Amino acid sequence: MIGVFVFNTAIMLLAVVTHYELLIRLTRFLQEFKLRHRSRILLGVCVALVAHVVEVWLFAVAYYVMEHFLGWGYLDGVSGHLLEYGYFSFTTYTTLGFGDISPVGEMRYLTGIEALIGLVLVTWTASYLFIEMQRYWNKD
């Protein structure tokens, strides 16, 4: 059980650090280059989407590793293709949760963590983009 806790914590921290690094690098880039407001927002949205996709796939690979290498459960309704783990991860990260795939065993804990992380990181992105939009709202 301690192994599951350490693994889940590592995945959680990796997702948060990934998000932070992409947002901080975006901020530095936007400060260095003088872009029009619309371009800044479009770039911000694109970088944020890339960050979220990377984070979703981080969790998808974690599910795959948990099932195929660590034996910590499985996803009921998945035939074993990595794309199916990605699909499950997208629905969990966005808290959409269709229910067509269900985690079994220790893998269930990571799904709860992913839903919480997704909620927090999407909110963080929305706050970041809102502040960026407010900064230059009436300049263009």
Short mmCIF file of C-alpha atoms in Angstrom, two decimals:
data_model
loop_
_atom_site.label_atom_id
_atom_site.label_comp_id
_atom_site.label_asym_id
_atom_site.label_seq_id
_atom_site.Cartn_x
_atom_site.Cartn_y
_atom_site.Cartn_z
CA MET A 1 0.00 0.00 0.00
CA ILE A 2 2.90 2.39 0.71
CA GLY A 3 4.12 1.80 -2.85
CA VAL A 4 0.75 2.89 -4.25
CA PHE A 5 0.83 6.03 -2.10
CA VAL A 6 4.36 6.94 -3.23
CA PHE A 7 3.55 6.24 -6.89
CA ASN A 8 0.33 8.29 -6.79
CA THR A 9 2.08 11.15 -5.00
CA ALA A 10 4.85 11.17 -7.60
CA ILE A 11 2.35 11.31 -10.48
CA MET A 12 0.42 14.09 -8.75
CA LEU A 13 3.57 16.16 -8.15
CA LEU A 14 4.79 15.58 -11.69
CA ALA A 15 1.48 16.87 -13.09
CA VAL A 16 1.54 19.99 -10.89
CA VAL A 17 5.20 20.74 -11.65
CA THR A 18 4.57 20.25 -15.38
CA HIS A 19 1.73 22.74 -15.26
CA TYR A 20 3.72 25.24 -13.24
CA GLU A 21 6.74 25.01 -15.54
CA LEU A 22 4.70 25.52 -18.69
CA LEU A 23 2.86 28.52 -17.22
CA ILE A 24 6.04 30.13 -15.86
CA ARG A 25 7.82 29.65 -19.18
CA LEU A 26 4.83 31.13 -20.99
CA THR A 27 4.89 34.13 -18.64
CA ARG A 28 8.59 34.72 -19.28
CA PHE A 29 8.10 34.36 -23.03
CA LEU A 30 5.23 36.85 -23.03
CA GLN A 31 7.29 39.34 -21.02
CA GLU A 32 10.26 39.05 -23.36
CA PHE A 33 8.41 39.36 -26.63
CA LYS A 34 6.00 42.17 -27.28
CA LEU A 35 2.93 40.55 -28.75
CA ARG A 36 -0.47 42.02 -29.37
CA HIS A 37 -3.09 41.22 -26.75
CA ARG A 38 -5.00 38.83 -28.99
CA SER A 39 -1.83 36.94 -29.84
CA ARG A 40 -0.91 36.72 -26.16
CA ILE A 41 -4.29 35.21 -25.29
CA LEU A 42 -4.28 32.78 -28.21
CA LEU A 43 -0.76 31.65 -27.34
CA GLY A 44 -1.77 31.31 -23.70
CA VAL A 45 -4.77 29.15 -24.55
CA CYS A 46 -2.70 26.94 -26.86
CA VAL A 47 0.06 26.44 -24.27
CA ALA A 48 -2.54 25.70 -21.60
CA LEU A 49 -4.20 23.10 -23.81
CA VAL A 50 -0.85 21.47 -24.50
CA ALA A 51 -0.12 21.44 -20.76
CA HIS A 52 -3.43 19.74 -20.01
CA VAL A 53 -2.95 17.15 -22.75
CA VAL A 54 0.54 16.34 -21.45
CA GLU A 55 -0.86 15.95 -17.94
CA VAL A 56 -3.70 13.71 -19.13
CA TRP A 57 -1.22 11.44 -20.92
CA LEU A 58 0.97 11.37 -17.83
CA PHE A 59 -1.95 9.84 -15.94
CA ALA A 60 -2.78 7.52 -18.88
CA VAL A 61 0.75 6.11 -18.86
CA ALA A 62 0.55 5.78 -15.06
CA TYR A 63 -2.63 3.67 -15.40
CA TYR A 64 -0.93 1.53 -18.03
CA VAL A 65 2.12 1.01 -15.81
CA MET A 66 -0.03 0.24 -12.77
CA GLU A 67 -1.89 -2.47 -14.67
CA HIS A 68 0.77 -4.01 -16.89
CA PHE A 69 3.92 -3.70 -14.78
CA LEU A 70 2.92 -3.23 -11.14
CA GLY A 71 -0.24 -5.33 -10.96
CA TRP A 72 -2.13 -2.69 -8.97
CA GLY A 73 -5.51 -3.21 -10.55
CA TYR A 74 -6.95 -2.81 -13.99
CA LEU A 75 -9.44 -0.79 -15.98
CA ASP A 76 -12.59 -2.81 -16.57
CA GLY A 77 -13.74 -2.14 -20.13
CA VAL A 78 -10.26 -1.63 -21.60
CA SER A 79 -8.68 -4.14 -23.97
CA GLY A 80 -5.13 -2.97 -23.28
CA HIS A 81 -4.46 -0.35 -25.95
CA LEU A 82 -2.74 2.79 -24.67
CA LEU A 83 -5.30 4.97 -26.48
CA GLU A 84 -8.03 3.53 -24.25
CA TYR A 85 -6.05 4.54 -21.18
CA GLY A 86 -5.79 8.00 -22.71
CA TYR A 87 -9.55 8.12 -23.26
CA PHE A 88 -10.20 7.07 -19.66
CA SER A 89 -7.70 9.63 -18.43
CA PHE A 90 -9.33 12.45 -20.44
CA THR A 91 -12.76 11.63 -19.03
CA THR A 92 -11.37 11.42 -15.50
CA TYR A 93 -9.20 14.58 -15.70
CA THR A 94 -12.13 16.63 -16.96
CA THR A 95 -14.44 14.95 -14.40
CA LEU A 96 -16.72 14.02 -17.29
CA GLY A 97 -16.71 10.34 -16.30
CA PHE A 98 -18.90 8.52 -18.81
CA GLY A 99 -18.76 5.37 -16.71
CA ASP A 100 -18.01 3.00 -19.59
CA ILE A 101 -14.61 2.17 -18.03
CA SER A 102 -14.20 1.45 -14.33
CA PRO A 103 -11.01 1.21 -12.28
CA VAL A 104 -10.55 -1.91 -10.15
CA GLY A 105 -8.09 -2.36 -7.30
CA GLU A 106 -5.52 0.17 -6.14
CA MET A 107 -5.88 2.04 -9.42
CA ARG A 108 -9.07 3.60 -8.03
CA TYR A 109 -7.06 5.93 -5.81
CA LEU A 110 -5.22 7.47 -8.74
CA THR A 111 -8.52 8.18 -10.53
CA GLY A 112 -9.72 10.25 -7.59
CA ILE A 113 -6.43 12.11 -7.49
CA GLU A 114 -6.60 12.75 -11.24
CA ALA A 115 -10.09 14.22 -11.02
CA LEU A 116 -9.00 16.55 -8.22
CA ILE A 117 -5.79 17.53 -10.04
CA GLY A 118 -7.73 18.17 -13.24
CA LEU A 119 -10.16 20.44 -11.41
CA VAL A 120 -7.36 22.39 -9.72
CA LEU A 121 -5.19 22.74 -12.84
CA VAL A 122 -8.07 23.77 -15.10
CA THR A 123 -9.03 26.40 -12.51
CA TRP A 124 -5.42 27.55 -12.30
CA THR A 125 -5.34 27.92 -16.08
CA ALA A 126 -8.59 29.87 -16.11
CA SER A 127 -7.28 32.23 -13.43
CA TYR A 128 -4.01 32.71 -15.30
CA LEU A 129 -5.78 33.51 -18.58
CA PHE A 130 -8.27 35.81 -16.86
CA ILE A 131 -5.44 37.85 -15.31
CA GLU A 132 -3.66 37.96 -18.67
CA MET A 133 -6.84 39.17 -20.37
CA GLN A 134 -7.52 41.79 -17.70
CA ARG A 135 -4.01 43.18 -17.97
CA TYR A 136 -4.54 44.31 -21.56
CA TRP A 137 -8.33 44.33 -21.86
CA ASN A 138 -8.72 47.86 -23.23
CA LYS A 139 -5.41 48.20 -25.06
CA ASP A 140 -6.37 46.54 -28.35
#
